[in-house]
Coordinates of C-alpha atoms in Angstrom, one line a residue:
M1 CA 20.5 32.5 0.9
A2 CA 17.4 30.5 1.9
A3 CA 15.3 29.5 -1.0
G4 CA 12.6 32.3 -2.1
S5 CA 14.6 35.3 -0.6
P6 CA 15.9 38.0 -2.5
S7 CA 19.8 38.7 -3.0
L8 CA 20.7 41.3 -0.3
P9 CA 23.4 43.8 -1.7
A10 CA 26.7 43.8 0.0
A11 CA 26.8 46.4 1.9
S12 CA 23.3 45.9 3.2
G13 CA 22.8 45.5 7.3
S14 CA 20.2 45.5 10.5
R15 CA 19.9 47.2 13.7
F16 CA 20.1 43.4 14.9
V17 CA 22.4 40.8 13.2
V18 CA 21.7 37.0 15.3
V19 CA 24.3 34.7 13.5
G20 CA 23.6 30.8 13.9
G21 CA 20.5 28.5 12.8
G22 CA 20.6 26.6 16.2
I23 CA 17.8 27.0 18.9
A24 CA 19.5 29.7 20.5
G25 CA 19.9 31.5 17.5
V26 CA 16.6 31.3 16.2
T27 CA 14.7 31.5 19.4
C28 CA 16.9 34.9 19.8
A29 CA 15.6 35.9 16.6
E30 CA 11.9 35.4 17.1
R31 CA 12.1 37.3 20.2
L32 CA 13.9 40.1 18.2
A33 CA 11.4 40.0 15.5
T34 CA 8.2 39.9 17.9
E35 CA 9.7 42.8 20.0
F36 CA 10.6 45.1 16.4
P37 CA 7.9 43.9 14.4
S38 CA 8.9 47.5 11.7
E39 CA 12.7 46.2 12.0
D40 CA 14.1 43.7 9.4
I41 CA 16.3 40.8 12.0
L42 CA 19.2 39.6 9.8
L43 CA 19.6 35.7 10.7
I44 CA 23.0 34.3 8.9
T45 CA 22.9 30.4 9.3
A46 CA 25.6 28.6 7.1
S47 CA 23.1 25.8 7.3
P48 CA 20.0 25.3 4.8
V49 CA 17.9 24.5 7.7
I50 CA 17.1 26.0 11.0
K51 CA 16.4 24.5 14.3
K52 CA 12.8 25.4 15.9
V53 CA 11.6 24.9 19.2
V54 CA 8.0 23.3 19.1
N55 CA 5.5 21.6 21.2
F56 CA 7.2 23.8 24.0
R57 CA 5.7 22.6 27.4
Q58 CA 6.4 24.2 30.9
V59 CA 6.4 21.0 33.0
S60 CA 7.0 23.3 36.6
R61 CA 8.1 26.7 37.2
A62 CA 12.1 25.7 36.2
L63 CA 11.5 22.6 34.5
E64 CA 10.7 23.0 30.3
E65 CA 10.3 20.3 27.9
F66 CA 10.0 20.9 24.0
D67 CA 10.8 18.9 20.6
V68 CA 13.3 20.3 18.2
E69 CA 12.3 20.3 14.7
E70 CA 14.3 20.9 11.4
Q71 CA 12.4 23.5 9.0
A72 CA 13.9 25.3 5.8
S73 CA 14.8 28.8 6.6
S74 CA 12.1 30.4 4.2
V75 CA 9.5 28.4 6.7
L76 CA 11.2 31.1 9.3
E77 CA 10.4 33.9 6.8
R78 CA 7.2 33.3 6.4
R79 CA 6.1 32.8 10.0
Y80 CA 7.9 36.2 10.8
P81 CA 8.1 38.3 7.5
N82 CA 10.5 40.7 9.4
I83 CA 13.5 37.8 9.7
K84 CA 15.7 37.7 6.7
V85 CA 17.5 34.4 6.6
I86 CA 21.5 35.1 4.8
Q87 CA 22.4 31.4 4.2
S88 CA 26.1 31.7 4.5
G89 CA 29.0 31.2 6.9
V90 CA 31.2 33.4 8.5
K91 CA 34.4 34.4 7.2
R92 CA 35.2 37.1 9.6
L93 CA 34.0 39.6 12.4
K94 CA 34.6 43.4 12.1
S95 CA 33.6 44.7 15.4
D96 CA 35.7 47.9 14.9
E97 CA 33.4 48.7 11.8
R98 CA 30.4 46.7 13.3
K99 CA 30.5 44.5 9.8
V100 CA 30.1 40.5 9.8
V101 CA 31.5 39.3 6.6
T102 CA 30.3 36.2 5.1
E103 CA 32.1 33.3 3.3
D104 CA 30.2 34.7 -0.1
G105 CA 32.2 37.8 0.5
K106 CA 29.0 40.2 1.7
E107 CA 29.4 42.4 4.2
Y108 CA 26.4 42.7 6.6
A109 CA 26.3 46.2 9.3
Y110 CA 24.9 45.6 12.4
E111 CA 24.0 47.9 15.6
K112 CA 23.7 45.2 17.7
L113 CA 24.8 41.7 17.1
C114 CA 24.1 38.2 19.1
L115 CA 26.4 35.4 18.3
C116 CA 24.8 31.7 18.5
A117 CA 27.2 29.7 16.4
G118 CA 27.0 27.0 19.0
A119 CA 30.1 24.7 19.5
K120 CA 31.6 21.7 17.3
P121 CA 32.4 17.9 18.6
K122 CA 36.1 17.3 19.6
L123 CA 37.7 14.5 17.4
I124 CA 39.7 11.8 18.9
T125 CA 41.5 12.2 15.4
E126 CA 41.3 15.0 12.6
G127 CA 41.4 13.3 8.7
N128 CA 40.5 9.9 9.4
R129 CA 37.4 8.9 7.8
F130 CA 36.9 6.1 9.8
V131 CA 36.6 8.2 13.0
L132 CA 33.3 10.0 13.1
G133 CA 32.0 12.5 15.4
I134 CA 28.1 13.1 15.6
R135 CA 26.9 16.9 15.7
D136 CA 24.1 17.5 12.9
T137 CA 22.1 16.5 10.6
D138 CA 24.4 15.3 7.9
S139 CA 26.8 13.6 10.4
V140 CA 23.8 11.4 11.5
T141 CA 23.2 10.8 8.3
E142 CA 26.4 9.4 7.5
F143 CA 26.4 7.5 10.6
Q144 CA 23.6 5.6 9.3
K145 CA 25.3 4.4 6.0
H146 CA 28.2 3.6 8.0
L147 CA 25.9 1.5 10.4
A148 CA 23.8 -0.1 8.1
K149 CA 27.0 -2.1 6.6
A150 CA 28.8 -2.3 10.6
R151 CA 29.1 -5.7 12.3
R152 CA 31.4 -3.7 15.3
I153 CA 31.7 -0.3 16.3
I154 CA 33.7 1.5 19.3
I155 CA 32.5 4.7 20.8
V156 CA 34.4 6.9 22.8
G157 CA 33.0 9.1 25.2
N158 CA 30.6 9.2 28.2
G159 CA 28.2 12.0 27.8
G160 CA 24.7 12.5 26.2
I161 CA 25.3 11.6 23.1
A162 CA 27.6 8.3 23.9
L163 CA 24.9 7.3 26.3
E164 CA 21.7 7.3 23.6
L165 CA 24.0 5.9 21.1
V166 CA 24.7 2.5 23.2
Y167 CA 21.3 2.0 24.1
E168 CA 19.8 2.7 20.7
I169 CA 22.4 0.5 18.9
E170 CA 21.2 -2.6 17.5
G171 CA 22.6 -5.5 15.5
C172 CA 25.7 -4.6 15.7
E173 CA 28.6 -5.1 18.7
V174 CA 29.6 -2.2 20.6
I175 CA 32.8 -1.7 22.4
W176 CA 32.3 1.7 24.7
A177 CA 35.4 3.1 26.2
I178 CA 35.2 5.4 28.8
K179 CA 37.7 7.8 30.9
D180 CA 35.6 7.2 34.2
K181 CA 35.0 4.5 36.4
A182 CA 31.2 4.8 35.6
I183 CA 28.9 5.4 32.8
G184 CA 27.5 8.7 32.2
N185 CA 29.8 10.5 34.1
T186 CA 28.7 13.8 33.0
F187 CA 25.1 13.1 34.5
F188 CA 25.4 10.8 37.1
D189 CA 27.4 9.2 39.9
A190 CA 28.2 5.5 40.3
G191 CA 24.9 4.4 42.0
V192 CA 22.9 5.8 39.1
A193 CA 25.3 4.1 36.4
E194 CA 24.7 0.9 38.4
F195 CA 20.8 1.2 38.2
L196 CA 21.3 1.6 34.4
I197 CA 23.3 -0.8 33.7
P198 CA 20.7 -4.0 33.3
K199 CA 19.4 -2.1 30.6
L200 CA 22.0 -2.1 28.1
R201 CA 21.5 -6.4 28.7
A202 CA 17.8 -6.3 28.5
E203 CA 15.4 -6.4 25.2
K204 CA 14.1 -2.8 24.5
P205 CA 10.7 -2.1 24.2
E206 CA 9.4 -1.7 20.6
P207 CA 9.6 1.8 19.3
P208 CA 6.7 4.1 18.9
I209 CA 5.0 4.1 15.5
A210 CA 5.5 7.7 14.3
C211 CA 8.5 10.3 15.3
K212 CA 7.3 13.0 17.5
R213 CA 9.8 15.5 15.4
T214 CA 9.6 16.0 11.7
K215 CA 13.0 15.5 10.1
Y216 CA 13.8 17.9 7.3
T217 CA 17.3 16.9 6.0
T218 CA 20.0 18.8 3.5
A219 CA 19.2 16.2 0.9
E220 CA 15.8 17.6 0.4
T221 CA 17.4 21.0 -0.6
E222 CA 19.0 21.7 -3.8
K223 CA 22.1 22.6 -1.5
E224 CA 22.8 19.0 -0.9
E225 CA 26.3 19.2 -2.7
E226 CA 27.7 22.4 -0.4
S227 CA 26.3 21.2 2.8
G228 CA 26.7 17.3 2.5
A229 CA 28.9 15.5 4.9
G230 CA 31.9 16.0 3.2
S231 CA 32.2 19.5 2.9
G232 CA 33.4 20.0 6.5
K233 CA 30.5 22.6 6.8
M234 CA 29.3 22.6 10.7
G235 CA 25.9 22.6 10.9
S236 CA 23.6 23.4 14.3
A237 CA 23.8 21.1 17.0
L238 CA 21.4 18.0 17.3
G239 CA 18.1 18.0 19.5
P240 CA 16.7 16.3 22.6
D241 CA 15.5 12.9 21.1
W242 CA 17.5 13.2 17.9
H243 CA 17.4 9.3 17.8
E244 CA 14.2 9.1 17.3
G245 CA 12.5 7.7 14.0
L246 CA 15.9 6.5 12.9
R247 CA 17.0 3.1 12.2
L248 CA 20.7 2.4 14.0
K249 CA 20.8 -0.9 13.3
G250 CA 24.3 -2.8 11.8
T251 CA 24.2 -5.9 9.9
K252 CA 23.8 -8.8 12.7
E253 CA 20.5 -10.3 14.1
L254 CA 21.0 -9.0 17.4
S255 CA 19.8 -6.6 20.1
H256 CA 22.3 -5.1 22.4
K257 CA 25.7 -6.3 22.8
V258 CA 28.1 -3.7 24.7
H259 CA 31.2 -4.1 26.6
I260 CA 32.2 -1.2 28.1
E261 CA 35.9 -0.6 28.8
S262 CA 35.9 1.8 31.7
L263 CA 39.0 4.2 32.9
C264 CA 40.5 4.5 29.5
E265 CA 40.9 6.5 26.7
I266 CA 42.3 5.9 23.2
E267 CA 45.8 6.0 22.7
K268 CA 46.4 5.3 18.7
V269 CA 44.6 4.7 15.6
Y270 CA 45.7 2.6 12.9
L271 CA 44.6 1.8 10.0
P272 CA 45.0 -2.0 8.5
E273 CA 48.7 -1.2 6.6
E274 CA 50.1 0.4 9.8
F275 CA 48.8 -2.3 11.7
Q276 CA 50.1 -5.0 10.3
R277 CA 53.8 -3.6 10.5
S278 CA 52.8 -3.1 13.7
R279 CA 52.8 -6.8 14.7
K280 CA 50.5 -6.2 17.5
V281 CA 47.2 -8.7 18.6
P282 CA 43.8 -7.3 18.3
L283 CA 41.3 -8.8 21.0
A284 CA 38.5 -10.4 20.4
F285 CA 34.9 -9.1 21.1
P286 CA 34.9 -10.0 25.1
K287 CA 32.0 -12.7 25.9
A288 CA 32.2 -10.8 30.0
Q289 CA 33.2 -7.8 31.2
P290 CA 36.7 -6.9 31.8
D291 CA 36.8 -9.0 35.6
E292 CA 35.2 -11.5 34.4
G293 CA 37.9 -13.4 32.1
D294 CA 40.4 -12.2 29.6
A295 CA 39.0 -11.6 25.7
E296 CA 40.8 -14.2 23.0
P297 CA 42.4 -12.9 20.3
D298 CA 40.7 -11.9 17.0
Q299 CA 41.2 -13.8 13.9
E300 CA 39.3 -11.4 12.1
R301 CA 40.1 -8.4 9.7
W302 CA 38.9 -4.9 10.4
P303 CA 39.2 -1.5 8.4
V304 CA 40.3 0.7 11.5
Y305 CA 42.0 -0.7 14.8
A306 CA 41.9 1.1 18.7
E307 CA 44.4 0.8 20.9
L308 CA 43.2 1.9 24.3
T309 CA 45.6 3.2 26.9
N310 CA 44.9 0.4 29.2
G311 CA 46.7 -1.8 26.4
K312 CA 43.9 -3.1 24.8
L313 CA 43.5 -3.5 21.1
F314 CA 40.3 -3.7 19.1
G315 CA 39.2 -3.9 15.4
C316 CA 35.7 -2.5 14.1
D317 CA 34.6 -1.0 11.6
F318 CA 34.6 2.6 12.5
I319 CA 35.1 4.9 15.6
I320 CA 32.4 7.4 17.0
S321 CA 33.9 10.0 19.0
A322 CA 31.5 11.3 21.3
T323 CA 34.3 13.2 23.9
G324 CA 32.3 16.7 24.2
V325 CA 32.4 20.1 21.8
V326 CA 34.5 22.9 21.8
P327 CA 32.8 26.4 21.4
N328 CA 32.9 27.4 17.7
V329 CA 34.5 30.7 18.8
Q330 CA 37.5 30.4 15.3
P331 CA 35.7 32.8 12.8
F332 CA 35.0 35.6 15.4
L333 CA 38.2 36.1 16.8
E334 CA 40.5 37.1 14.2
G335 CA 41.4 41.0 15.2
N336 CA 39.0 40.9 17.8
S337 CA 39.9 41.1 21.3
F338 CA 37.3 38.7 23.1
A339 CA 37.6 37.9 26.6
L340 CA 37.7 34.1 26.3
G341 CA 36.7 31.6 29.2
Q342 CA 38.7 28.6 30.5
D343 CA 36.5 26.4 28.3
G344 CA 37.7 28.7 25.6
G345 CA 33.6 30.1 25.0
L346 CA 32.8 33.6 24.8
K347 CA 32.7 35.5 28.4
V348 CA 29.4 37.1 28.5
D349 CA 28.3 39.0 31.6
K350 CA 24.6 38.6 33.3
E351 CA 23.3 40.7 30.5
M352 CA 24.7 38.2 27.9
R353 CA 27.3 41.0 26.4
T354 CA 30.8 39.7 25.4
S355 CA 33.5 42.0 26.4
L356 CA 33.2 43.4 23.0
P357 CA 30.6 46.7 22.6
D358 CA 27.4 45.4 21.4
I359 CA 27.9 42.1 20.4
Y360 CA 26.1 39.6 22.6
A361 CA 26.3 35.7 22.6
A362 CA 24.2 33.0 23.6
G363 CA 24.3 28.7 23.8
D364 CA 27.2 26.6 23.6
I365 CA 29.2 29.5 22.0
C366 CA 29.3 31.3 25.3
T367 CA 30.8 30.9 29.0
T368 CA 29.1 32.9 31.8
S369 CA 31.2 34.8 33.7
W370 CA 28.9 36.1 36.8
E371 CA 28.6 35.1 39.9
P372 CA 25.8 32.2 39.6
S373 CA 23.0 31.5 41.4
P374 CA 24.0 28.8 44.2
L375 CA 21.7 26.2 42.5
W376 CA 23.0 26.7 38.7
Q377 CA 25.5 25.8 37.0
Q378 CA 26.0 26.2 32.8
M379 CA 26.2 23.0 30.8
R380 CA 25.9 23.0 27.1
L381 CA 22.2 21.6 26.8
W382 CA 19.1 22.3 24.6
T383 CA 17.1 24.1 27.2
Q384 CA 20.2 26.6 28.5
A385 CA 20.6 26.9 24.7
R386 CA 16.9 28.0 24.6
Q387 CA 16.7 30.0 27.8
M388 CA 20.2 32.3 26.6
G389 CA 18.9 32.6 23.1
W390 CA 15.8 34.2 24.7
Y391 CA 17.5 36.2 27.5
A392 CA 19.8 37.5 25.1
A393 CA 17.2 39.1 22.7
K394 CA 15.5 40.5 25.8
C395 CA 18.6 42.3 27.1
M396 CA 19.5 43.4 23.3
A397 CA 15.7 45.1 23.5
A398 CA 16.1 46.5 26.7
D399 CA 19.3 48.1 26.0
A400 CA 18.0 49.2 22.1
L401 CA 15.2 50.7 24.1
G402 CA 16.9 52.4 27.2
E403 CA 15.5 50.0 29.7
P404 CA 16.9 48.2 32.6
T405 CA 16.8 44.2 32.6
E406 CA 16.5 41.9 35.2
M407 CA 17.9 38.5 35.6
D408 CA 15.7 36.1 34.4
F409 CA 14.5 33.4 36.6
S410 CA 16.0 30.4 34.8
F411 CA 19.3 30.9 35.9
E412 CA 18.0 30.9 39.7
L413 CA 18.2 26.9 39.8
F414 CA 19.3 24.0 36.9
A415 CA 16.6 22.3 35.8
H416 CA 17.1 20.0 33.1
V417 CA 14.5 16.7 32.2
T418 CA 15.8 14.2 29.5
K419 CA 15.3 10.4 28.9
F420 CA 18.2 8.1 28.9
F421 CA 18.1 4.6 28.4
N422 CA 14.2 4.8 27.8
Y423 CA 13.9 6.3 31.6
K424 CA 12.5 9.9 32.4
V425 CA 15.5 11.5 33.9
V426 CA 15.3 15.0 36.1
L427 CA 18.2 16.9 37.3
L428 CA 18.1 19.7 39.6
G429 CA 20.0 22.0 41.1
K430 CA 23.6 20.4 42.5
Y431 CA 22.4 17.1 41.5
N432 CA 25.6 15.8 41.6
G433 CA 27.2 17.8 44.5
Q434 CA 28.7 20.0 42.2
G435 CA 31.2 22.9 44.3
L436 CA 29.3 22.2 47.6
G437 CA 32.5 20.8 49.3
L438 CA 32.8 17.4 51.4
D439 CA 30.1 18.8 53.8
H440 CA 26.9 17.2 52.1
E441 CA 25.0 14.2 52.2
L442 CA 23.1 12.0 49.9
M443 CA 19.8 10.2 50.5
L444 CA 18.5 7.8 48.3
R445 CA 15.5 5.8 46.9
C446 CA 15.7 2.9 44.7
T447 CA 13.6 0.2 43.2
K448 CA 15.2 -1.8 40.4
G449 CA 13.8 -1.5 37.2
L450 CA 11.5 1.0 38.1
E451 CA 13.1 4.3 39.4
Y452 CA 16.2 5.8 41.4
V453 CA 15.6 9.3 43.9
K454 CA 18.5 11.0 44.7
V455 CA 18.8 14.2 47.0
V456 CA 21.6 16.2 47.7
M457 CA 21.5 18.0 51.5
Q458 CA 23.5 20.6 52.8
G459 CA 22.6 21.9 56.3
G460 CA 19.4 20.0 56.4
R461 CA 18.4 22.2 53.1
M462 CA 17.9 20.2 49.8
M463 CA 20.6 21.5 47.2
G464 CA 20.0 19.0 44.2
A465 CA 18.3 15.9 43.1
V466 CA 18.3 13.5 40.3
L467 CA 14.8 11.5 39.4
I468 CA 14.9 8.8 37.1
G469 CA 11.4 6.9 36.4
E470 CA 7.8 8.4 36.7
T471 CA 8.7 9.8 40.3
D472 CA 6.2 12.9 40.3
L473 CA 8.4 14.6 42.7
E474 CA 9.9 16.6 40.5
E475 CA 7.6 20.0 40.7
T476 CA 7.8 19.2 45.1
F477 CA 11.7 18.6 45.1
E478 CA 12.1 21.9 43.1
N479 CA 10.2 23.7 45.1
L480 CA 12.1 22.5 48.3
I481 CA 15.6 23.7 47.1
L482 CA 14.2 26.9 45.7
N483 CA 12.6 27.9 49.2
Q484 CA 15.8 26.4 50.8
M485 CA 13.5 25.1 53.9
D486 CA 15.6 23.4 56.9
L487 CA 14.1 19.8 56.3
S488 CA 16.2 18.2 59.2
R489 CA 13.3 17.0 61.2
Y490 CA 11.7 14.6 58.1
G491 CA 15.2 12.7 58.0
E492 CA 14.6 9.7 55.7
D493 CA 10.8 10.2 55.8
L494 CA 11.6 12.9 53.0
L495 CA 12.2 9.8 50.6
D496 CA 9.5 7.2 51.9
P497 CA 7.5 5.2 49.6
N498 CA 4.8 5.2 51.7
I499 CA 4.1 9.3 52.6
D500 CA 2.8 11.6 49.9
I501 CA 5.5 13.8 50.4
E502 CA 3.4 16.6 48.2
D503 CA 0.9 16.8 51.4
Y504 CA 3.8 17.6 53.7
F505 CA 4.4 20.5 51.7
D506 CA 1.1 21.9 50.7

């Protein structure tokens, strides 16, 4: 239970119950609290802190930027007096009785329920203290403790967290194992990867003096022992720019030192005793990339060793498993016949309803099952968590009031803005040609170290774009993608830096 909130009786409940203290859940609860000011909205969360959207800015019609701030749940209750936060994990859902059972044994009845329990990291191996996943504040704290004493780490994975880590970590050798041919395969093609790689070998610019997002860690609450990293409790996911203001530095006096092993995964993890018995020979940190020479045998001893599927073996202080997430559906499945997507998420229709009556889902836990717009795809990103939480609340409210619901505009065009390797990155529509088949073409403009512009064209129409750097093209390209104007006659002038493309389409 959040500090300062009175205990609720075991048989209590509410017309609206939301599970999950991340962005989707908090956004959903806030919208419901605004729509129904005389109704109590119950928000059930395992963590003593919640994730709140702050500094929201609508960059364009589809693009939005915001920060994520961790706050004590009591702050949310003060802002919305009709939100009651229940701090407890969910043990079970009794959908036939319309009740949620929490881990402290209490039951909460609902008329409408929204599940926003997020996702949990996929670990390459379970139960090994030298293999860390990064998902929430506690796991970052644990990671910082390990990194402060580290000489070398291995990072496995090629998504957003891996990309951020390899750039931010200093004072430590980093071996980066990726299963793809190029870095950042979740977001980029090989051309973008080549543009970004020089940043890994360059000195990093000085960080900003102040972190733009206030940190509130579980260590500042009375629940530290119950919610610590070792307890196995999963808090809500990290926000954009989660690494800002953190000291991500190892023991060595060096800046970036990253070696990439591509087209491989971890075959096996050895502790020292098992490794000695194997009589295998570890490799020292390579002085060059794989195609530029072989690494020498490693004379140092390490707490853990990783054998890669390409046959190479390296020792390190610990391994970061950043190989993606799986929807956190487990607490809700027993006794309930939810329809699940291929990725294990709860299937939701175009009004965010699951297959069970009056149960909705939003954010990383759900899998969209409606026929999407030709320009949109689901990705488990912060922007979509906020949009889904907001839209789920809108659908719940409309259903409760017997009103119709229109699909939200945010599902018309995929639009995401983030930052990698200190570059602004904007992704629009089918930015990697997703689902377009072979009959599409790419147009590129690249200024080394400054900007990278890629547009995806099909039948003379713009279907997607990747914009890296301060291009100022996002709003124009967003409109061109949405309007589906035939651009054939403009040809390569679309990307001519000497032409003000905005004037073309005013």
